[in-house]
Short mmCIF file of C-alpha atoms in Angstrom, two decimals:
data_model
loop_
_atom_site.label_atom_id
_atom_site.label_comp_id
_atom_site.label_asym_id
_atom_site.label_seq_id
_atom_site.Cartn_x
_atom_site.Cartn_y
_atom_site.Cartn_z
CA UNK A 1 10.13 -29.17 -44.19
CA UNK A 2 10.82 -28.82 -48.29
CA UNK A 3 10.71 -24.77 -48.07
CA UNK A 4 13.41 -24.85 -44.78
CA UNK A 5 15.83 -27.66 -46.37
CA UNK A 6 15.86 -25.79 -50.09
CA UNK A 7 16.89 -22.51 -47.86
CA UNK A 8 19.49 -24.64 -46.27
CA UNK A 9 20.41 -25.64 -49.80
CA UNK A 10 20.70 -21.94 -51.30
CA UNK A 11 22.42 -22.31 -54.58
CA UNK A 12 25.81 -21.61 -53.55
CA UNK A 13 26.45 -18.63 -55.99
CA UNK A 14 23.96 -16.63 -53.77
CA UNK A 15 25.80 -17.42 -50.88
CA UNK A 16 29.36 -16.79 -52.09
CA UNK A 17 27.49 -13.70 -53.50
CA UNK A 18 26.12 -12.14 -50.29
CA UNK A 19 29.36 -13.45 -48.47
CA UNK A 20 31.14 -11.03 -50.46
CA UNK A 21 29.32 -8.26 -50.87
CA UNK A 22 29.26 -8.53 -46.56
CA UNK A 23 33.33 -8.66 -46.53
CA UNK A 24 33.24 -5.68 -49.28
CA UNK A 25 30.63 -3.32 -46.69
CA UNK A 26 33.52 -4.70 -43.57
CA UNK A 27 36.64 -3.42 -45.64
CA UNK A 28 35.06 -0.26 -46.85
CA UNK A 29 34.90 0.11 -42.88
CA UNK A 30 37.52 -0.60 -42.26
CA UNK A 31 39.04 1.49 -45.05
CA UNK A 32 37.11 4.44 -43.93
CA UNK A 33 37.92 4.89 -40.63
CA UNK A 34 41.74 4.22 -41.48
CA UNK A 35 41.47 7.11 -43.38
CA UNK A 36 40.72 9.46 -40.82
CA UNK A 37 43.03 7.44 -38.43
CA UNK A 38 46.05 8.10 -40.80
CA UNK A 39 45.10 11.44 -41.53
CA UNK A 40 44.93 12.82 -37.54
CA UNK A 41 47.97 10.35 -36.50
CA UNK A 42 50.14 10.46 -39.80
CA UNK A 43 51.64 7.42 -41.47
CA UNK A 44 53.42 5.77 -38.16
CA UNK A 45 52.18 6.51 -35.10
CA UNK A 46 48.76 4.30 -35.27
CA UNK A 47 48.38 1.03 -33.61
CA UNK A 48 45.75 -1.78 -34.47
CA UNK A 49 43.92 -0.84 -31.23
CA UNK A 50 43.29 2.65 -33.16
CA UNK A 51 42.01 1.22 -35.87
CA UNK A 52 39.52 -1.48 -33.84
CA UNK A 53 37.87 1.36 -31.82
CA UNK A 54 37.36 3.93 -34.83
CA UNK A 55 35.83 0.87 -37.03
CA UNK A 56 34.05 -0.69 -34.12
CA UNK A 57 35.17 -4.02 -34.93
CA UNK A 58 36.49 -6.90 -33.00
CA UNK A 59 40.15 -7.13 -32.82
CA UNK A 60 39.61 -10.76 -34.83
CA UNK A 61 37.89 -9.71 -37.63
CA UNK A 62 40.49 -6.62 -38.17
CA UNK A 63 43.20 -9.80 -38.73
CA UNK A 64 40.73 -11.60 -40.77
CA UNK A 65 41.45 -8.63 -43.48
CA UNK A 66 45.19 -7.13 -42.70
CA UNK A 67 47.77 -8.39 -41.03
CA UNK A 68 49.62 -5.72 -39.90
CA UNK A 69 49.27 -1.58 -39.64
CA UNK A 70 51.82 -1.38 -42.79
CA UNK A 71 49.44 -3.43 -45.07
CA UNK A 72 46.09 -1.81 -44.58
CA UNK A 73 48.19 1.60 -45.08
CA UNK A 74 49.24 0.75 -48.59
CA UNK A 75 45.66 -0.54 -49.07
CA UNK A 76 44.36 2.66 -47.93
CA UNK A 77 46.16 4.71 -50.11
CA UNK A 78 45.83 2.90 -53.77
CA UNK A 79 42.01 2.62 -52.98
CA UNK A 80 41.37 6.29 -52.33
CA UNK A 81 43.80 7.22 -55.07
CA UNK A 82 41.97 4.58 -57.65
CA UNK A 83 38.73 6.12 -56.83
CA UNK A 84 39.66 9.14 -57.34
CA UNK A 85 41.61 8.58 -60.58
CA UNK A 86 38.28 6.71 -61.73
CA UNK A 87 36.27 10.14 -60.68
CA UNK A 88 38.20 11.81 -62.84
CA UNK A 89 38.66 9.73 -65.45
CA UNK A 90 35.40 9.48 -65.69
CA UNK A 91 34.79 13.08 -66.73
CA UNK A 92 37.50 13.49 -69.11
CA UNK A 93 37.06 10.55 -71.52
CA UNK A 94 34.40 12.93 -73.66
CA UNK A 95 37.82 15.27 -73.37
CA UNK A 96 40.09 14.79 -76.30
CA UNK A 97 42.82 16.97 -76.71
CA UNK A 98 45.73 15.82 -73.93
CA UNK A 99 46.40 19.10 -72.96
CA UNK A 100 42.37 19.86 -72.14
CA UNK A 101 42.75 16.34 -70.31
CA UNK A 102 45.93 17.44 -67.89
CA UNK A 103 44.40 21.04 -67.17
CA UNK A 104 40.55 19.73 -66.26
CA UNK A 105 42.40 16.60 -64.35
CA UNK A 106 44.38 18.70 -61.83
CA UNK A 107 41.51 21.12 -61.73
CA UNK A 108 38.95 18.56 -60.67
CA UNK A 109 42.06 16.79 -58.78
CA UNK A 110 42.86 20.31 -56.41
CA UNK A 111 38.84 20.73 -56.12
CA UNK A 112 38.77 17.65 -54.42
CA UNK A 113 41.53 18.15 -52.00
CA UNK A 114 39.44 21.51 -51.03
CA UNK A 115 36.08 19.62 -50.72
CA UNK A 116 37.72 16.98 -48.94
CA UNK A 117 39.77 17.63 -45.97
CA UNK A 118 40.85 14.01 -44.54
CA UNK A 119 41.52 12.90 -47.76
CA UNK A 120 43.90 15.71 -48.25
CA UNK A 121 45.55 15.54 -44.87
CA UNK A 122 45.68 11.83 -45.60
CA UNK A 123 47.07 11.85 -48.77
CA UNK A 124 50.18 14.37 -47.82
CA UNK A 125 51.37 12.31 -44.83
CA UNK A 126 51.56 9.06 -46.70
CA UNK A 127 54.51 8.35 -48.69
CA UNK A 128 52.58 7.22 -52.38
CA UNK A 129 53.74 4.68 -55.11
CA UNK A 130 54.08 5.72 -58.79
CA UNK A 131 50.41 4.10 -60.00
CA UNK A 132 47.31 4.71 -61.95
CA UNK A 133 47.99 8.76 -61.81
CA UNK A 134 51.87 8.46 -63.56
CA UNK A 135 50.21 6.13 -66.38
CA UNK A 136 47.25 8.55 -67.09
CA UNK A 137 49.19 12.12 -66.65
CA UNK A 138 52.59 10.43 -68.16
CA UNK A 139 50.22 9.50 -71.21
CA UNK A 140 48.66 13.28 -71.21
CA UNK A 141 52.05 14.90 -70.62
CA UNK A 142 53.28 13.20 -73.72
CA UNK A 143 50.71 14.06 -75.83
CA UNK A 144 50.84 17.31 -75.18
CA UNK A 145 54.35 17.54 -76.08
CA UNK A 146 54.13 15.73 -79.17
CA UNK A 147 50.95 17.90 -80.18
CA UNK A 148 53.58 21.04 -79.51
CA UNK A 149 51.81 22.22 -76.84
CA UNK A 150 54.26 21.63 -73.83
CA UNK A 151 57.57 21.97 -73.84
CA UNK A 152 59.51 19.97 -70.93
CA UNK A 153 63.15 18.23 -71.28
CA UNK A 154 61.94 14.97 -70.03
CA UNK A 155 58.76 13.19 -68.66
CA UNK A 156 60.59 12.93 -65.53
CA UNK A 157 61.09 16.90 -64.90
CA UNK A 158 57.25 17.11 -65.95
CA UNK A 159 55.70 14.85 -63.35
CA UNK A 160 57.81 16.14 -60.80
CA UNK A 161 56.71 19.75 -61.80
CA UNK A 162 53.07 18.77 -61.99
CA UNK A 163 53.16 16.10 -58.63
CA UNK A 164 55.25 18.22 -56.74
CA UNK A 165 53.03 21.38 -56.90
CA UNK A 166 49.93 19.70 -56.12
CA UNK A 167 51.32 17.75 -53.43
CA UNK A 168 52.62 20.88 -52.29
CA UNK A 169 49.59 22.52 -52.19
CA UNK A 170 47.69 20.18 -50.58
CA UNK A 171 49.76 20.08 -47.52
CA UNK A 172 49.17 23.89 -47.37
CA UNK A 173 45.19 23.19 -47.62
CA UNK A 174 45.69 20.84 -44.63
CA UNK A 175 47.63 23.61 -42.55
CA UNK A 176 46.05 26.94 -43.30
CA UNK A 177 42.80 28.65 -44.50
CA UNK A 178 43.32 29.00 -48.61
CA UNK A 179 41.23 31.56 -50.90
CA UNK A 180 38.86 29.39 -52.61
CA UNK A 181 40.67 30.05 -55.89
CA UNK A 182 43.70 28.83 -54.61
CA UNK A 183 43.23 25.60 -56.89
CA UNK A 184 42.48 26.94 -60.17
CA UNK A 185 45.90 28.93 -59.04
CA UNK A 186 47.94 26.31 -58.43
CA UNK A 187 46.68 24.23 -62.30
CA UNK A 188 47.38 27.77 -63.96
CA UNK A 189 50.54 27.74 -62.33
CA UNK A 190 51.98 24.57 -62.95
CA UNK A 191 50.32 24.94 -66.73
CA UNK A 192 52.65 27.49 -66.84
CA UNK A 193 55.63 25.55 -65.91
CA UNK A 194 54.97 23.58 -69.20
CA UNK A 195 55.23 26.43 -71.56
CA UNK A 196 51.93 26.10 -72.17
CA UNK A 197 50.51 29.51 -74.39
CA UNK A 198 48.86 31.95 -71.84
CA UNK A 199 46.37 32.71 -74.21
CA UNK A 200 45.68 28.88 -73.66
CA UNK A 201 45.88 28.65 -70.52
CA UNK A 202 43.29 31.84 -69.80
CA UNK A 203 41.10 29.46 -71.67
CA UNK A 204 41.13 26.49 -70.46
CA UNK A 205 40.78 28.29 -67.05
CA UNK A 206 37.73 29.34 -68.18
CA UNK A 207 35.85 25.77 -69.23
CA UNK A 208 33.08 25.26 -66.23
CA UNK A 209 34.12 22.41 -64.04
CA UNK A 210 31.72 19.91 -63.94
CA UNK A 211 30.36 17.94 -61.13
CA UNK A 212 32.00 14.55 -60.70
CA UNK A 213 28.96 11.98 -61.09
CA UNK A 214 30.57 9.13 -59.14
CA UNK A 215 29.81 10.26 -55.92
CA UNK A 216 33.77 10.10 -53.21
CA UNK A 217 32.04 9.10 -50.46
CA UNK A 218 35.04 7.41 -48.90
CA UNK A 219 37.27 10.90 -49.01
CA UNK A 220 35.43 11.81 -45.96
CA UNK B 1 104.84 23.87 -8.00
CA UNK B 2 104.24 27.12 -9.83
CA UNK B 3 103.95 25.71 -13.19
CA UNK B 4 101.71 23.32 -12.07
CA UNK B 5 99.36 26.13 -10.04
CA UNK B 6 99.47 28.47 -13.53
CA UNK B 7 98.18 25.55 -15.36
CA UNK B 8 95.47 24.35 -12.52
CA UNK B 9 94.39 27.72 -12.36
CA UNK B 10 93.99 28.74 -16.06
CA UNK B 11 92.31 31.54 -17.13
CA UNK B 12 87.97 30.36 -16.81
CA UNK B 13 87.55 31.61 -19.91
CA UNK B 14 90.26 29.55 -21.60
CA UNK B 15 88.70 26.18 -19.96
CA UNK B 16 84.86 27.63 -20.79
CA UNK B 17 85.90 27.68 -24.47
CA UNK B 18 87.67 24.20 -24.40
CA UNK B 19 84.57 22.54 -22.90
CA UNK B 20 82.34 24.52 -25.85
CA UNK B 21 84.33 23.38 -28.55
CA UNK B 22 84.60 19.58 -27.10
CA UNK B 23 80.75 19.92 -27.08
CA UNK B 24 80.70 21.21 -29.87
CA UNK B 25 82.21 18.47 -31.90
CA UNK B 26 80.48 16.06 -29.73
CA UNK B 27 77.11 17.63 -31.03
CA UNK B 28 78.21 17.57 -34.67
CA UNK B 29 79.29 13.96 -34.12
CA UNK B 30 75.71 12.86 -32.90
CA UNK B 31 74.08 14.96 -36.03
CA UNK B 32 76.42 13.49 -38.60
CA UNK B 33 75.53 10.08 -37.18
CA UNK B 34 71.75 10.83 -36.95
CA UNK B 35 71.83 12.02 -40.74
CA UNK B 36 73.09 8.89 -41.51
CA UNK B 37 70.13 7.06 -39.60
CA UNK B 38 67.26 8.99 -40.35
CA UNK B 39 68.22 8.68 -43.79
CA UNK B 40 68.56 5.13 -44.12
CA UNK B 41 65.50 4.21 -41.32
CA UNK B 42 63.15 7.16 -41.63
CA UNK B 43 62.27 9.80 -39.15
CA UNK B 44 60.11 7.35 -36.89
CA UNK B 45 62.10 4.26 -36.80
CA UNK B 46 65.28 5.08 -35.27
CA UNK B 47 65.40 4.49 -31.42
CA UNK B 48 68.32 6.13 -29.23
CA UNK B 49 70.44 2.71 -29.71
CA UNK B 50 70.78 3.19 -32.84
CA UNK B 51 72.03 6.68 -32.49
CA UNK B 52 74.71 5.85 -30.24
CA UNK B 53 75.35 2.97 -31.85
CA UNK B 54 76.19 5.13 -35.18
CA UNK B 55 77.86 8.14 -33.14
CA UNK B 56 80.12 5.44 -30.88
CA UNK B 57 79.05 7.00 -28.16
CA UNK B 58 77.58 6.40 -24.59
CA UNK B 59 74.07 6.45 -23.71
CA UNK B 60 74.79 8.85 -21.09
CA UNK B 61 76.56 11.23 -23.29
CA UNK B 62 73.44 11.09 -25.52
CA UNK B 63 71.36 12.21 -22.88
CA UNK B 64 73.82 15.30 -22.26
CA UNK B 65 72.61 16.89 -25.63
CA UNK B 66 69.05 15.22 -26.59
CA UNK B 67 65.97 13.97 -24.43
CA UNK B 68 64.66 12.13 -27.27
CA UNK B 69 65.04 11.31 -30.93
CA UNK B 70 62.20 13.77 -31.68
CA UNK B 71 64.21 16.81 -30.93
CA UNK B 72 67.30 15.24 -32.18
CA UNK B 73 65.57 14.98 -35.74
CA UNK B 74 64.48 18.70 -35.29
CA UNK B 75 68.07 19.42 -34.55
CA UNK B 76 69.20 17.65 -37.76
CA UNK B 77 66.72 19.70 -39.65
CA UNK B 78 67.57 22.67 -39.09
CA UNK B 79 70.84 22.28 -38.62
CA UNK B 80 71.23 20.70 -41.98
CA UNK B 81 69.30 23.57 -43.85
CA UNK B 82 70.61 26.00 -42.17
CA UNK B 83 74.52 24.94 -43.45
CA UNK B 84 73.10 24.65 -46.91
CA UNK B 85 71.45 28.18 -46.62
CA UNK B 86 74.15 29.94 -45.39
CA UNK B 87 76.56 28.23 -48.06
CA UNK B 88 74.02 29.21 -50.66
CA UNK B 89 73.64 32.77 -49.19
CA UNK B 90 77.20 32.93 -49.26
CA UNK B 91 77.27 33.31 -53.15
CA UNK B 92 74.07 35.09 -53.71
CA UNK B 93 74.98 38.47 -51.91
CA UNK B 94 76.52 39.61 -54.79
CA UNK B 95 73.98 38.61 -57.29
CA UNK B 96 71.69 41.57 -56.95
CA UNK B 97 68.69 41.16 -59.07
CA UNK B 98 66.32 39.08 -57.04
CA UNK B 99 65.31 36.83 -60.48
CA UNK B 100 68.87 35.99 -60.69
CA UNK B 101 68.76 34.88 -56.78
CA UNK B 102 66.17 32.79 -57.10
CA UNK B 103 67.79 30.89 -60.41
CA UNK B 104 71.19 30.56 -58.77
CA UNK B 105 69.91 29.40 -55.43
CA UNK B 106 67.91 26.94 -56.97
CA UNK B 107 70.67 25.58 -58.98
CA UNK B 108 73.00 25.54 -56.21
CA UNK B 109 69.97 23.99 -54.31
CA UNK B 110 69.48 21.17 -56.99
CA UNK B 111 73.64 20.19 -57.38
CA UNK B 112 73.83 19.98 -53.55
CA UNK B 113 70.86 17.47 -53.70
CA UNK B 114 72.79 15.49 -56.36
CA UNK B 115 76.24 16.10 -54.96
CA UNK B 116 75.06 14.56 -51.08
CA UNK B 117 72.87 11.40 -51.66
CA UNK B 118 72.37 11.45 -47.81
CA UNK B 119 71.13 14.68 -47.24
CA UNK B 120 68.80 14.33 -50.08
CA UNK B 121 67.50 11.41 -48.62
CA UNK B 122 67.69 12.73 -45.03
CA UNK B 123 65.36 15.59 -46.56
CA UNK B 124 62.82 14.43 -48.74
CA UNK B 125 61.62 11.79 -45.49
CA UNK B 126 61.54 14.27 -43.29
CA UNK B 127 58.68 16.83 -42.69
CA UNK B 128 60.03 20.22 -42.92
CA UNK B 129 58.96 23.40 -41.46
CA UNK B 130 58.84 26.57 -42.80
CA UNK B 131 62.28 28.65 -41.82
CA UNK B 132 64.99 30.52 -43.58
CA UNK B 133 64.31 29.12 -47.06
CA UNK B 134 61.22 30.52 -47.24
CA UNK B 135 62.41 34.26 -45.74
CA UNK B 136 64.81 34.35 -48.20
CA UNK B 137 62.52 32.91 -51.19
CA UNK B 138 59.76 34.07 -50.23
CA UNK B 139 61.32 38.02 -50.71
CA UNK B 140 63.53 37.34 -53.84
CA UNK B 141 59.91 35.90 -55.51
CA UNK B 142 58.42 39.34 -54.69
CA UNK B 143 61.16 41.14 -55.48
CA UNK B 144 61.17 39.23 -58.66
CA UNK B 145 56.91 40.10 -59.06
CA UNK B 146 57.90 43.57 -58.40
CA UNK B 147 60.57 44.18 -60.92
CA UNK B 148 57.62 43.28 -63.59
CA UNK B 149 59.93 39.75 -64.56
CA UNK B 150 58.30 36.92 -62.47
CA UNK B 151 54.17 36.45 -62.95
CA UNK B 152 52.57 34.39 -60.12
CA UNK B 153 48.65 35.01 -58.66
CA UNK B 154 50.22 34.67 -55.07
CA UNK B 155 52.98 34.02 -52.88
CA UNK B 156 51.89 30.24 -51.72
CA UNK B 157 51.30 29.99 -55.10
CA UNK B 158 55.11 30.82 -55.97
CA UNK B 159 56.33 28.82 -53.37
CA UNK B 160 54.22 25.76 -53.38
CA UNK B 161 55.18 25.84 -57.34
CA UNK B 162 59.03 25.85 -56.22
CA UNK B 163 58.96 24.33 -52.99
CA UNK B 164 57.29 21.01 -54.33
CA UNK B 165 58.77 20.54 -57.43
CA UNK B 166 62.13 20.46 -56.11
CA UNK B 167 61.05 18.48 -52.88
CA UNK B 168 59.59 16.12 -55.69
CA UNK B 169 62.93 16.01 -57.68
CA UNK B 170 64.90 15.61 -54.65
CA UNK B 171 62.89 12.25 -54.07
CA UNK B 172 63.21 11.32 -57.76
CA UNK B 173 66.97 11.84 -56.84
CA UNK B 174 67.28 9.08 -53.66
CA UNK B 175 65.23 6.61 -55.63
CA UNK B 176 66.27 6.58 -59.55
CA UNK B 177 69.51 7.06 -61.16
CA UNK B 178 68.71 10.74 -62.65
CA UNK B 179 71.07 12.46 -65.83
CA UNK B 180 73.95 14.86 -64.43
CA UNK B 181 71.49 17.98 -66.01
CA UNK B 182 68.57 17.15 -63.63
CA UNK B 183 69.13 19.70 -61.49
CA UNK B 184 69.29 21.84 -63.78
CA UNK B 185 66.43 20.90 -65.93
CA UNK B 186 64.23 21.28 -62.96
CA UNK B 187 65.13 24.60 -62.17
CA UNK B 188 64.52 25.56 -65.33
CA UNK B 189 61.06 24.14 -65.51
CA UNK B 190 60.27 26.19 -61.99
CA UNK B 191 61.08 29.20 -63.59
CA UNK B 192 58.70 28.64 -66.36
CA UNK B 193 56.23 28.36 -64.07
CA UNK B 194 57.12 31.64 -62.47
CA UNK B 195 56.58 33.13 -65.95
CA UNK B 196 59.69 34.65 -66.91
CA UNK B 197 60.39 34.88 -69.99
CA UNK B 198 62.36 32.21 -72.08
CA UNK B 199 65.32 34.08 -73.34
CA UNK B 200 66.07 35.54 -69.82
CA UNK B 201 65.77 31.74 -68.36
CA UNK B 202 68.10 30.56 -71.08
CA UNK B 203 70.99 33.20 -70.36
CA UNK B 204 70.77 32.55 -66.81
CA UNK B 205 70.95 28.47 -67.03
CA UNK B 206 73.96 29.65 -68.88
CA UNK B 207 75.65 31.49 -65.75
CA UNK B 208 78.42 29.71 -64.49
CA UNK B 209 77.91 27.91 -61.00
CA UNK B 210 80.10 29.14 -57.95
CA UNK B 211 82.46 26.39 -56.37
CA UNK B 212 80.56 26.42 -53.03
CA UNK B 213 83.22 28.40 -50.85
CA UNK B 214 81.63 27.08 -47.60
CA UNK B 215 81.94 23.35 -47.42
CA UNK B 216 79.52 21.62 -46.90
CA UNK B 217 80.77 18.22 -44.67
CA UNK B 218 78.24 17.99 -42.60
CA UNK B 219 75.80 17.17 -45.75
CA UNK B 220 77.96 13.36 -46.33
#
């Protein structure tokens, strides 16, 4: 009997442990397949049926995490936007200058929407919230000014230079065939915007991307 | 009797042009209206009540011009753009270098934004598909490339650079209170990115704007 009642009697760390690690594996799921829901059916159109069937979950356990189509949405997009962000950010910490930082950022940002198609069709039909990306780039774009680098009249024309050509672009990736330059294009380009020295630019152009090391296994 | 017969029998094409100009004004009554809705409930939400509702109109009459709100939205989109084009194209003609063009459409572009709240935020919610702005953009950016005075590696390169920054700005523009120079500020910016050359872009930010000589009512 003693081995069966101390099982009964786990300590209940372990059991709040694995009971959370099992609800982290059923949102990921459920994450997941929402992401390829919202990318073939855009923003509106999906009902919770839709998301039951490409989870293969039980209609209960979907309400056990959102409550309605609207909330798992906005869930959707801040986690594949945070773990992309972290991706990133995760390269360009060893990166000092902030000029280095917004040039390899959008670089390794446009790679991604090339490498990964549902996250880019996802990502362009979704209306986003300022976040994590307007506190890192905002923080970059400054710096750069400061340093004399860029040259922009306000941090507002500058995000909407840099956000709007990449967001721009990646509706084009999720419509037509693109050269597979056409990222490294659209950086240069928008480097451009902020009077950034060609010389510069040519150069940073030229620093070898590197591979991210967190694995995006959630942008499909 | 005879004056009585001369009016019953009036001339066909005298009653043809009566009954195109009372549809006519019906049809520009239901788009006003349905600028009004999509821009306040988003291109999905709206059902048909709430387009009669805004147009005072009948259901039935409704049904004479639209099947359903999805080709009543395309109908606002293009009909919108295409007022705004041909206002814009209006002033252009006589502004023959193609860099010039592009700088003065994009500044008229950017005050009509800030001038009509409603088509701005009629706009920005609404997926758009590629139609006159790009013919006419699209060949003033070459033109510009070929003259030797805009730089760009392609042209979805040029117009995803111009395209989504102002789409970007026009959003900033529903949601933020934005300085009376925004518009101008941002076109500015876009022709940095083009490459042109910084005294040329500050003479031409220094050409007067045109009155628009079309009006532009429909835009609220």
């Amino acid at each position: 009997m003693k081995p069966r009642r101390t099982r009964r009697s786990a300590p209940p760390d372990h059991r709040t442990r694995v009971g959370r690690e099992r609800r982290a594996r059923t949102r990921a799921r459920i994450l997941e397949a929402a992401v390829r829901v919202f990318g073939e059916m855009g923003p509106d159109a999906p009902v919770i049926d839709d998301f039951i069937r490409a989870a293969a979950i039980a209609r209960g356990t979907f309400y056990n995490y959102y409550r309605s189509t609207r909330q798992l949405l906005e869930d959707v997009s801040t986690w594949l936007e945070d773990e992309l962000m972290e991706s990133i950010e995760a390269e360009i910490p060893g990166v000092e200058h902030p000029v280095e930082r917004v040039a390899m950022g959008m670089r390794l940002w446009m790679r991604a929407a090339m490498d990964h198609p549902e996250w880019c069709a996802f990502t362009v039909k979704v209306p986003r919230r300022p976040g994590r990306v307007e506190r890192i780039l905002g923080g970059d774009l400054m710096g750069g000014l400061k340093a004399g680098a860029f040259s922009f009249t306000s941090p507002q024309v500058a995000h909407d230079l840099v956000v709007g050509t990449i967001r721009e672009a990646m509706k084009r990736i999720t419509e037509e065939r693109v050269p597979r330059t056409y990222g490294e294009e659209v950086a240069a380009a928008v480097l451009h915007g902020l009077c950034l020295d060609r010389r510069r630019i040519d150069k940073l152009m030229k620093v070898r991307l590197p591979a991210m090391a967190r694995p995006l296994r959630s942008l499909g």
